[in-house]
Each structure stands twice: as C-alpha cells, then as structure tokens.
Amino acid sequence: MEIKMKEMSLFVFMIALWAGGQVFLKVGMNQLAGQKISLQFFWKALTSWPVMAGLFCSVVGSLLWLVVISRFNLGFSNLVASLTFVVVALASAVLFKEPMPPLKWMGATLIVLGVLLVSQTR
C-alpha cells in the first residue's frame, strides 16, 4: 500500500496537534505549579486558557487519529505517532529550556530512524 502525501499529512497534522496540546498543557500547569491538589486546583486548571487549548488540540488530534487508523495498519500508525515524543522533547528544550542531554538526543534519533526504517517496508 503506497502512502500518498495527502494521507501522510494526516500524520503530520495529528502529531503537531498532539505535541501542541502537550505544550499548551505544560504552559497552563506551570501557572499552577506547587499548589495543593484539590478540587479548586483542578477547576483552576480546567478554566485556564492554555489548558483548554491543550485539551482542544488533544481532542482534535485524537479525532484525526481515528481517521489515521481507519486508513493504515495500527502497528504502523503507532510507530509513526511515536514521532510525537520527539517533537515534544524538542519543543520542551526550546520553549521551556528543559535539558536535552546527549542520551535524549540519541533516543530521539533512534525513534526517527526507526520510523524511517518502518516506513521503507510499506
């Protein structure tokens, strides 16, 4: 089954939405860091615009996931979706100044290489 560029764009958009959702959630939760966990904590989180944006991105990404798995094998789809981890790690390093030590770079590289290898078998 040859993958068309239009169909691959579903993966790209889904990964961007899921990664963007994680970034928005982190921004929102950074505002609540250190607060006691309670119903008020969760209410503040759920009414925070970054958390709402993150949840929205995650839901829309999940809806796209339904389209993806209707068109591709589940095993292949999950391997490609693992690129989300790489995008989130890079975004975390850039936006939140989180460390990206050599082993994390190596892990991200292995994920990318793995996806490239698997995509060659299609």
CSV table of N, CA, C and O in Angstrom, one decimal:
chain,number,residue,atom,x,y,z
A,1,MET,N,0.8,-1.2,0.0
A,1,MET,CA,0.0,0.0,0.0
A,1,MET,C,0.9,1.2,0.0
A,1,MET,O,1.6,1.5,0.9
A,2,GLU,N,0.8,2.0,-1.1
A,2,GLU,CA,1.6,3.2,-1.2
A,2,GLU,C,1.0,4.3,-0.4
A,2,GLU,O,-0.2,4.5,-0.5
A,3,ILE,N,1.8,5.0,0.4
A,3,ILE,CA,1.2,6.1,1.2
A,3,ILE,C,1.3,7.4,0.3
A,3,ILE,O,2.4,7.8,-0.2
A,4,LYS,N,0.2,8.0,0.2
A,4,LYS,CA,0.1,9.3,-0.6
A,4,LYS,C,0.5,10.4,0.4
A,4,LYS,O,0.3,10.4,1.6
A,5,MET,N,1.0,11.5,-0.2
A,5,MET,CA,1.4,12.7,0.5
A,5,MET,C,0.2,13.2,1.3
A,5,MET,O,0.3,13.6,2.5
A,6,LYS,N,-1.0,13.2,0.7
A,6,LYS,CA,-2.2,13.7,1.4
A,6,LYS,C,-2.5,12.9,2.7
A,6,LYS,O,-2.8,13.5,3.7
A,7,GLU,N,-2.3,11.6,2.5
A,7,GLU,CA,-2.6,10.8,3.7
A,7,GLU,C,-1.5,10.9,4.8
A,7,GLU,O,-1.8,10.9,6.0
A,8,MET,N,-0.2,11.1,4.4
A,8,MET,CA,0.8,11.4,5.3
A,8,MET,C,0.6,12.7,6.0
A,8,MET,O,1.0,12.9,7.2
A,9,SER,N,0.0,13.7,5.4
A,9,SER,CA,-0.3,14.9,6.0
A,9,SER,C,-1.2,14.8,7.2
A,9,SER,O,-1.1,15.6,8.2
A,10,LEU,N,-2.0,13.7,7.2
A,10,LEU,CA,-2.8,13.4,8.4
A,10,LEU,C,-1.9,13.1,9.6
A,10,LEU,O,-2.2,13.6,10.7
A,11,PHE,N,-0.9,12.3,9.4
A,11,PHE,CA,0.1,12.0,10.5
A,11,PHE,C,0.7,13.3,11.0
A,11,PHE,O,0.8,13.6,12.2
A,12,VAL,N,1.2,14.2,10.0
A,12,VAL,CA,1.9,15.4,10.4
A,12,VAL,C,1.0,16.3,11.2
A,12,VAL,O,1.4,16.8,12.3
A,13,PHE,N,-0.2,16.5,10.8
A,13,PHE,CA,-1.2,17.4,11.5
A,13,PHE,C,-1.5,16.8,12.8
A,13,PHE,O,-1.6,17.5,13.8
A,14,MET,N,-1.7,15.5,12.9
A,14,MET,CA,-2.1,14.8,14.2
A,14,MET,C,-0.9,15.0,15.2
A,14,MET,O,-1.1,15.3,16.3
A,15,ILE,N,0.3,14.7,14.7
A,15,ILE,CA,1.5,14.9,15.6
A,15,ILE,C,1.6,16.3,16.1
A,15,ILE,O,1.9,16.6,17.2
A,16,ALA,N,1.4,17.2,15.1
A,16,ALA,CA,1.5,18.7,15.5
A,16,ALA,C,0.5,19.0,16.6
A,16,ALA,O,0.7,19.7,17.5
A,17,LEU,N,-0.8,18.5,16.4
A,17,LEU,CA,-1.8,18.8,17.4
A,17,LEU,C,-1.5,18.2,18.7
A,17,LEU,O,-1.7,18.8,19.8
A,18,TRP,N,-1.1,16.9,18.7
A,18,TRP,CA,-0.8,16.3,20.0
A,18,TRP,C,0.4,16.9,20.7
A,18,TRP,O,0.4,17.2,21.9
A,19,ALA,N,1.4,17.3,19.9
A,19,ALA,CA,2.6,17.9,20.6
A,19,ALA,C,2.2,19.3,21.0
A,19,ALA,O,2.6,19.7,22.1
A,20,GLY,N,1.5,20.1,20.2
A,20,GLY,CA,1.0,21.4,20.6
A,20,GLY,C,0.1,21.3,21.9
A,20,GLY,O,0.2,22.2,22.8
A,21,GLY,N,-0.7,20.3,21.9
A,21,GLY,CA,-1.6,20.1,23.1
A,21,GLY,C,-0.7,19.9,24.4
A,21,GLY,O,-1.0,20.5,25.4
A,22,GLN,N,0.3,19.1,24.3
A,22,GLN,CA,1.2,18.9,25.4
A,22,GLN,C,1.9,20.2,25.8
A,22,GLN,O,2.0,20.5,27.0
A,23,VAL,N,2.3,21.0,24.9
A,23,VAL,CA,2.9,22.3,25.2
A,23,VAL,C,2.0,23.2,25.9
A,23,VAL,O,2.3,23.8,26.9
A,24,PHE,N,0.7,23.3,25.3
A,24,PHE,CA,-0.3,24.2,26.0
A,24,PHE,C,-0.6,23.7,27.4
A,24,PHE,O,-0.7,24.5,28.3
A,25,LEU,N,-0.7,22.4,27.6
A,25,LEU,CA,-1.0,21.9,28.9
A,25,LEU,C,0.1,22.2,29.9
A,25,LEU,O,-0.1,22.6,31.0
A,26,LYS,N,1.4,22.1,29.4
A,26,LYS,CA,2.5,22.4,30.3
A,26,LYS,C,2.5,23.9,30.7
A,26,LYS,O,2.8,24.3,31.8
A,27,VAL,N,2.2,24.8,29.7
A,27,VAL,CA,2.2,26.2,30.0
A,27,VAL,C,1.1,26.5,31.0
A,27,VAL,O,1.3,27.2,32.0
A,28,GLY,N,-0.1,25.9,30.9
A,28,GLY,CA,-1.1,26.1,31.8
A,28,GLY,C,-0.8,25.5,33.2
A,28,GLY,O,-1.1,26.2,34.2
A,29,MET,N,-0.2,24.4,33.2
A,29,MET,CA,0.1,23.8,34.5
A,29,MET,C,1.3,24.4,35.2
A,29,MET,O,1.4,24.4,36.4
A,30,ASN,N,2.2,25.0,34.5
A,30,ASN,CA,3.3,25.8,35.1
A,30,ASN,C,2.7,26.9,35.9
A,30,ASN,O,3.3,27.3,36.9
A,31,GLN,N,1.6,27.5,35.5
A,31,GLN,CA,0.9,28.5,36.3
A,31,GLN,C,0.4,28.0,37.6
A,31,GLN,O,0.2,28.8,38.5
A,32,LEU,N,0.2,26.7,37.8
A,32,LEU,CA,-0.3,26.2,39.0
A,32,LEU,C,0.7,25.3,39.8
A,32,LEU,O,0.4,24.7,40.7
A,33,ALA,N,1.9,25.4,39.3
A,33,ALA,CA,3.0,24.6,40.0
A,33,ALA,C,3.1,24.9,41.5
A,33,ALA,O,3.0,26.1,41.9
A,34,GLY,N,3.2,23.9,42.3
A,34,GLY,CA,3.4,24.0,43.7
A,34,GLY,C,2.1,24.1,44.5
A,34,GLY,O,2.1,24.1,45.7
A,35,GLN,N,0.9,24.3,43.8
A,35,GLN,CA,-0.3,24.4,44.5
A,35,GLN,C,-0.8,23.1,45.0
A,35,GLN,O,-0.5,22.0,44.4
A,36,LYS,N,-1.5,23.1,46.1
A,36,LYS,CA,-2.1,21.9,46.7
A,36,LYS,C,-3.1,21.3,45.8
A,36,LYS,O,-3.9,22.0,45.2
A,37,ILE,N,-3.1,20.0,45.6
A,37,ILE,CA,-4.0,19.3,44.8
A,37,ILE,C,-5.4,19.2,45.5
A,37,ILE,O,-5.5,18.7,46.6
A,38,SER,N,-6.4,19.8,44.8
A,38,SER,CA,-7.7,19.8,45.4
A,38,SER,C,-8.7,20.0,44.3
A,38,SER,O,-8.3,20.2,43.1
A,39,LEU,N,-10.0,20.1,44.6
A,39,LEU,CA,-11.0,20.4,43.5
A,39,LEU,C,-10.7,21.8,42.9
A,39,LEU,O,-10.9,22.0,41.7
A,40,GLN,N,-10.3,22.7,43.8
A,40,GLN,CA,-10.0,24.1,43.3
A,40,GLN,C,-8.9,24.1,42.3
A,40,GLN,O,-8.9,24.8,41.3
A,41,PHE,N,-7.8,23.3,42.6
A,41,PHE,CA,-6.7,23.1,41.7
A,41,PHE,C,-7.2,22.7,40.3
A,41,PHE,O,-6.8,23.3,39.3
A,42,PHE,N,-8.0,21.6,40.3
A,42,PHE,CA,-8.5,21.1,39.0
A,42,PHE,C,-9.4,22.1,38.3
A,42,PHE,O,-9.4,22.2,37.1
A,43,TRP,N,-10.2,22.8,39.1
A,43,TRP,CA,-11.1,23.8,38.5
A,43,TRP,C,-10.2,24.9,37.9
A,43,TRP,O,-10.5,25.4,36.7
A,44,LYS,N,-9.2,25.4,38.6
A,44,LYS,CA,-8.3,26.4,38.0
A,44,LYS,C,-7.6,25.9,36.7
A,44,LYS,O,-7.5,26.6,35.8
A,45,ALA,N,-7.2,24.6,36.8
A,45,ALA,CA,-6.6,24.0,35.6
A,45,ALA,C,-7.5,24.0,34.4
A,45,ALA,O,-7.2,24.4,33.3
A,46,LEU,N,-8.7,23.5,34.7
A,46,LEU,CA,-9.7,23.3,33.6
A,46,LEU,C,-10.2,24.6,33.0
A,46,LEU,O,-10.7,24.7,31.9
A,47,THR,N,-10.1,25.7,33.8
A,47,THR,CA,-10.6,27.0,33.3
A,47,THR,C,-9.5,27.9,32.8
A,47,THR,O,-9.7,29.1,32.5
A,48,SER,N,-8.3,27.4,32.8
A,48,SER,CA,-7.1,28.1,32.3
A,48,SER,C,-7.1,28.0,30.8
A,48,SER,O,-7.2,26.9,30.2
A,49,TRP,N,-6.9,29.1,30.1
A,49,TRP,CA,-7.0,29.1,28.6
A,49,TRP,C,-5.9,28.2,28.0
A,49,TRP,O,-6.2,27.5,27.0
A,50,PRO,N,-4.7,28.1,28.6
A,50,PRO,CA,-3.7,27.2,27.9
A,50,PRO,C,-4.1,25.7,28.1
A,50,PRO,O,-3.9,24.9,27.2
A,51,VAL,N,-4.7,25.4,29.3
A,51,VAL,CA,-5.1,24.0,29.5
A,51,VAL,C,-6.3,23.7,28.5
A,51,VAL,O,-6.3,22.6,27.9
A,52,MET,N,-7.2,24.6,28.4
A,52,MET,CA,-8.3,24.4,27.5
A,52,MET,C,-7.8,24.3,26.1
A,52,MET,O,-8.3,23.4,25.3
A,53,ALA,N,-6.9,25.1,25.7
A,53,ALA,CA,-6.3,25.0,24.3
A,53,ALA,C,-5.6,23.6,24.1
A,53,ALA,O,-5.7,23.0,23.1
A,54,GLY,N,-4.9,23.2,25.2
A,54,GLY,CA,-4.2,21.9,25.1
A,54,GLY,C,-5.2,20.7,25.0
A,54,GLY,O,-4.9,19.8,24.2
A,55,LEU,N,-6.2,20.8,25.8
A,55,LEU,CA,-7.2,19.7,25.7
A,55,LEU,C,-7.9,19.7,24.3
A,55,LEU,O,-8.2,18.7,23.7
A,56,PHE,N,-8.2,20.9,23.8
A,56,PHE,CA,-8.8,21.0,22.5
A,56,PHE,C,-7.9,20.4,21.4
A,56,PHE,O,-8.3,19.6,20.6
A,57,CYS,N,-6.6,20.8,21.4
A,57,CYS,CA,-5.6,20.2,20.5
A,57,CYS,C,-5.6,18.7,20.6
A,57,CYS,O,-5.5,18.0,19.6
A,58,SER,N,-5.6,18.2,21.8
A,58,SER,CA,-5.5,16.8,22.1
A,58,SER,C,-6.7,16.0,21.5
A,58,SER,O,-6.6,15.0,20.9
A,59,VAL,N,-7.9,16.6,21.7
A,59,VAL,CA,-9.2,16.0,21.2
A,59,VAL,C,-9.2,16.0,19.7
A,59,VAL,O,-9.5,15.0,19.1
A,60,VAL,N,-8.8,17.2,19.1
A,60,VAL,CA,-8.8,17.2,17.6
A,60,VAL,C,-7.8,16.2,17.1
A,60,VAL,O,-8.1,15.5,16.1
A,61,GLY,N,-6.6,16.2,17.7
A,61,GLY,CA,-5.6,15.2,17.3
A,61,GLY,C,-6.1,13.8,17.4
A,61,GLY,O,-5.9,12.9,16.6
A,62,SER,N,-6.9,13.5,18.5
A,62,SER,CA,-7.5,12.1,18.7
A,62,SER,C,-8.5,11.8,17.6
A,62,SER,O,-8.6,10.7,17.2
A,63,LEU,N,-9.3,12.8,17.2
A,63,LEU,CA,-10.2,12.6,16.1
A,63,LEU,C,-9.5,12.3,14.8
A,63,LEU,O,-9.9,11.4,14.0
A,64,LEU,N,-8.4,13.0,14.6
A,64,LEU,CA,-7.6,12.7,13.4
A,64,LEU,C,-7.0,11.3,13.5
A,64,LEU,O,-6.9,10.6,12.5
A,65,TRP,N,-6.6,10.9,14.7
A,65,TRP,CA,-6.1,9.5,15.0
A,65,TRP,C,-7.2,8.5,14.5
A,65,TRP,O,-6.8,7.4,13.9
A,66,LEU,N,-8.4,8.7,14.7
A,66,LEU,CA,-9.5,7.8,14.2
A,66,LEU,C,-9.4,7.7,12.7
A,66,LEU,O,-9.6,6.6,12.2
A,67,VAL,N,-9.2,8.8,12.0
A,67,VAL,CA,-9.1,8.7,10.6
A,67,VAL,C,-7.8,7.9,10.2
A,67,VAL,O,-7.9,7.1,9.3
A,68,VAL,N,-6.7,8.2,10.9
A,68,VAL,CA,-5.5,7.6,10.5
A,68,VAL,C,-5.6,6.0,10.7
A,68,VAL,O,-5.2,5.3,9.8
A,69,ILE,N,-6.1,5.6,11.8
A,69,ILE,CA,-6.2,4.1,12.0
A,69,ILE,C,-7.3,3.5,11.1
A,69,ILE,O,-7.3,2.2,11.0
A,70,SER,N,-8.1,4.3,10.5
A,70,SER,CA,-9.1,3.7,9.6
A,70,SER,C,-8.4,3.5,8.2
A,70,SER,O,-8.9,2.7,7.4
A,71,ARG,N,-7.3,4.1,8.0
A,71,ARG,CA,-6.6,4.1,6.7
A,71,ARG,C,-5.3,3.3,6.7
A,71,ARG,O,-4.8,2.9,5.6
A,72,PHE,N,-4.7,3.1,7.9
A,72,PHE,CA,-3.4,2.5,8.0
A,72,PHE,C,-3.4,1.4,9.0
A,72,PHE,O,-4.3,1.4,9.9
A,73,ASN,N,-2.5,0.5,8.9
A,73,ASN,CA,-2.3,-0.6,9.9
A,73,ASN,C,-2.0,0.1,11.3
A,73,ASN,O,-1.3,1.1,11.4
A,74,LEU,N,-2.6,-0.5,12.3
A,74,LEU,CA,-2.4,0.0,13.7
A,74,LEU,C,-1.0,0.0,14.1
A,74,LEU,O,-0.5,1.0,14.7
A,75,GLY,N,-0.2,-1.0,13.8
A,75,GLY,CA,1.2,-1.1,14.2
A,75,GLY,C,2.0,0.0,13.6
A,75,GLY,O,2.8,0.7,14.2
A,76,PHE,N,1.8,0.2,12.3
A,76,PHE,CA,2.5,1.2,11.5
A,76,PHE,C,2.1,2.6,12.1
A,76,PHE,O,2.9,3.4,12.3
A,77,SER,N,0.8,2.8,12.3
A,77,SER,CA,0.3,4.1,12.7
A,77,SER,C,0.9,4.5,14.1
A,77,SER,O,1.3,5.6,14.3
A,78,ASN,N,1.0,3.5,15.0
A,78,ASN,CA,1.6,3.8,16.3
A,78,ASN,C,3.1,4.1,16.2
A,78,ASN,O,3.6,5.0,17.0
A,79,LEU,N,3.8,3.4,15.3
A,79,LEU,CA,5.2,3.7,15.2
A,79,LEU,C,5.4,5.2,14.7
A,79,LEU,O,6.2,5.9,15.2
A,80,VAL,N,4.6,5.5,13.7
A,80,VAL,CA,4.7,6.9,13.2
A,80,VAL,C,4.3,7.9,14.2
A,80,VAL,O,4.9,9.0,14.4
A,81,ALA,N,3.3,7.6,15.0
A,81,ALA,CA,2.8,8.5,16.0
A,81,ALA,C,3.8,8.7,17.1
A,81,ALA,O,3.8,9.7,17.8
A,82,SER,N,4.8,7.8,17.2
A,82,SER,CA,5.8,7.9,18.2
A,82,SER,C,6.7,9.1,18.0
A,82,SER,O,7.4,9.6,18.8
A,83,LEU,N,6.6,9.7,16.8
A,83,LEU,CA,7.4,10.9,16.5
A,83,LEU,C,6.9,12.1,17.3
A,83,LEU,O,7.6,13.1,17.5
A,84,THR,N,5.7,11.9,17.9
A,84,THR,CA,5.2,12.9,18.8
A,84,THR,C,6.1,13.1,20.0
A,84,THR,O,6.4,14.3,20.4
A,85,PHE,N,6.7,12.0,20.5
A,85,PHE,CA,7.7,12.1,21.6
A,85,PHE,C,8.9,13.0,21.2
A,85,PHE,O,9.4,13.8,22.0
A,86,VAL,N,9.3,12.9,20.0
A,86,VAL,CA,10.5,13.6,19.5
A,86,VAL,C,10.1,15.1,19.4
A,86,VAL,O,10.9,16.0,19.9
A,87,VAL,N,9.0,15.4,18.8
A,87,VAL,CA,8.5,16.8,18.7
A,87,VAL,C,8.3,17.4,20.1
A,87,VAL,O,8.8,18.6,20.3
A,88,VAL,N,7.8,16.7,21.0
A,88,VAL,CA,7.5,17.3,22.3
A,88,VAL,C,8.9,17.5,23.0
A,88,VAL,O,9.1,18.5,23.7
A,89,ALA,N,9.8,16.6,22.9
A,89,ALA,CA,11.1,16.7,23.5
A,89,ALA,C,11.9,18.0,23.0
A,89,ALA,O,12.4,18.8,23.7
A,90,LEU,N,11.8,18.2,21.7
A,90,LEU,CA,12.4,19.3,21.0
A,90,LEU,C,11.7,20.6,21.5
A,90,LEU,O,12.4,21.6,21.8
A,91,ALA,N,10.4,20.6,21.5
A,91,ALA,CA,9.7,21.8,21.9
A,91,ALA,C,9.9,22.1,23.3
A,91,ALA,O,10.1,23.3,23.7
A,92,SER,N,10.1,21.1,24.2
A,92,SER,CA,10.4,21.3,25.6
A,92,SER,C,11.7,22.0,25.8
A,92,SER,O,11.9,22.9,26.6
A,93,ALA,N,12.7,21.6,25.0
A,93,ALA,CA,14.0,22.1,25.0
A,93,ALA,C,14.0,23.6,24.6
A,93,ALA,O,14.7,24.4,25.2
A,94,VAL,N,13.3,23.9,23.5
A,94,VAL,CA,13.3,25.2,23.0
A,94,VAL,C,12.4,26.2,23.9
A,94,VAL,O,12.8,27.3,24.2
A,95,LEU,N,11.2,25.8,24.2
A,95,LEU,CA,10.2,26.6,24.8
A,95,LEU,C,10.4,26.7,26.3
A,95,LEU,O,10.2,27.8,26.9
A,96,PHE,N,10.8,25.6,26.9
A,96,PHE,CA,10.8,25.6,28.4
A,96,PHE,C,12.3,25.5,28.9
A,96,PHE,O,12.5,25.3,30.1
A,97,LYS,N,13.2,25.5,28.0
A,97,LYS,CA,14.6,25.4,28.4
A,97,LYS,C,14.9,24.1,29.2
A,97,LYS,O,15.8,24.1,30.0
A,98,GLU,N,14.2,23.0,28.9
A,98,GLU,CA,14.5,21.8,29.5
A,98,GLU,C,15.7,21.2,28.9
A,98,GLU,O,16.0,21.3,27.7
A,99,PRO,N,16.5,20.5,29.7
A,99,PRO,CA,17.8,19.9,29.2
A,99,PRO,C,17.5,18.9,28.1
A,99,PRO,O,16.6,18.1,28.2
A,100,MET,N,18.4,18.9,27.2
A,100,MET,CA,18.4,17.8,26.1
A,100,MET,C,19.8,17.2,26.1
A,100,MET,O,20.6,17.5,25.2
A,101,PRO,N,20.1,16.4,27.0
A,101,PRO,CA,21.4,15.8,27.1
A,101,PRO,C,21.7,14.8,25.9
A,101,PRO,O,20.7,14.4,25.2
A,102,PRO,N,22.9,14.4,25.7
A,102,PRO,CA,23.2,13.5,24.6
A,102,PRO,C,22.4,12.2,24.5
A,102,PRO,O,22.0,11.8,23.4
A,103,LEU,N,22.1,11.6,25.6
A,103,LEU,CA,21.3,10.4,25.6
A,103,LEU,C,19.9,10.6,25.1
A,103,LEU,O,19.3,9.8,24.4
A,104,LYS,N,19.3,11.8,25.5
A,104,LYS,CA,18.0,12.1,25.0
A,104,LYS,C,18.0,12.4,23.5
A,104,LYS,O,17.1,12.0,22.7
A,105,TRP,N,19.1,13.1,23.0
A,105,TRP,CA,19.3,13.3,21.6
A,105,TRP,C,19.4,11.9,20.8
A,105,TRP,O,18.8,11.7,19.8
A,106,MET,N,20.1,11.0,21.5
A,106,MET,CA,20.3,9.7,20.9
A,106,MET,C,19.0,8.9,20.8
A,106,MET,O,18.6,8.3,19.8
A,107,GLY,N,18.2,9.0,21.9
A,107,GLY,CA,16.9,8.3,21.9
A,107,GLY,C,16.0,8.9,20.8
A,107,GLY,O,15.3,8.2,20.1
A,108,ALA,N,15.9,10.2,20.7
A,108,ALA,CA,15.1,10.9,19.7
A,108,ALA,C,15.6,10.5,18.3
A,108,ALA,O,14.7,10.2,17.4
A,109,THR,N,16.8,10.4,18.1
A,109,THR,CA,17.4,10.0,16.8
A,109,THR,C,17.0,8.6,16.5
A,109,THR,O,16.6,8.2,15.3
A,110,LEU,N,17.1,7.7,17.5
A,110,LEU,CA,16.7,6.3,17.2
A,110,LEU,C,15.2,6.2,16.9
A,110,LEU,O,14.8,5.3,16.0
A,111,ILE,N,14.3,7.0,17.5
A,111,ILE,CA,12.9,7.0,17.2
A,111,ILE,C,12.7,7.4,15.7
A,111,ILE,O,12.0,6.7,14.9
A,112,VAL,N,13.4,8.5,15.3
A,112,VAL,CA,13.3,8.9,13.9
A,112,VAL,C,13.8,7.9,13.0
A,112,VAL,O,13.1,7.6,11.9
A,113,LEU,N,14.9,7.3,13.2
A,113,LEU,CA,15.5,6.2,12.4
A,113,LEU,C,14.5,5.0,12.3
A,113,LEU,O,14.4,4.4,11.3
A,114,GLY,N,14.0,4.7,13.4
A,114,GLY,CA,13.0,3.6,13.5
A,114,GLY,C,11.8,3.8,12.6
A,114,GLY,O,11.4,2.9,11.8
A,115,VAL,N,11.3,5.0,12.7
A,115,VAL,CA,10.1,5.3,11.8
A,115,VAL,C,10.5,5.3,10.4
A,115,VAL,O,9.8,4.8,9.5
A,116,LEU,N,11.7,5.9,10.1
A,116,LEU,CA,12.2,5.8,8.7
A,116,LEU,C,12.3,4.4,8.2
A,116,LEU,O,11.9,4.1,7.0
A,117,LEU,N,12.9,3.5,9.0
A,117,LEU,CA,13.1,2.1,8.6
A,117,LEU,C,11.7,1.4,8.4
A,117,LEU,O,11.5,0.7,7.4
A,118,VAL,N,10.8,1.6,9.3
A,118,VAL,CA,9.5,1.0,9.2
A,118,VAL,C,8.7,1.5,7.9
A,118,VAL,O,8.0,0.8,7.2
A,119,SER,N,8.9,2.8,7.7
A,119,SER,CA,8.2,3.4,6.5
A,119,SER,C,8.7,2.8,5.2
A,119,SER,O,8.0,2.8,4.2
A,120,GLN,N,9.9,2.3,5.2
A,120,GLN,CA,10.5,1.7,4.0
A,120,GLN,C,9.9,0.3,3.7
A,120,GLN,O,10.0,-0.1,2.6
A,121,THR,N,9.3,-0.3,4.7
A,121,THR,CA,8.7,-1.6,4.5
A,121,THR,C,7.3,-1.5,3.9
A,121,THR,O,6.7,-2.5,3.6
A,122,ARG,N,6.8,-0.3,3.7
A,122,ARG,CA,5.4,-0.2,3.3
A,122,ARG,C,5.4,-0.2,1.8
A,122,ARG,O,5.7,0.2,0.9
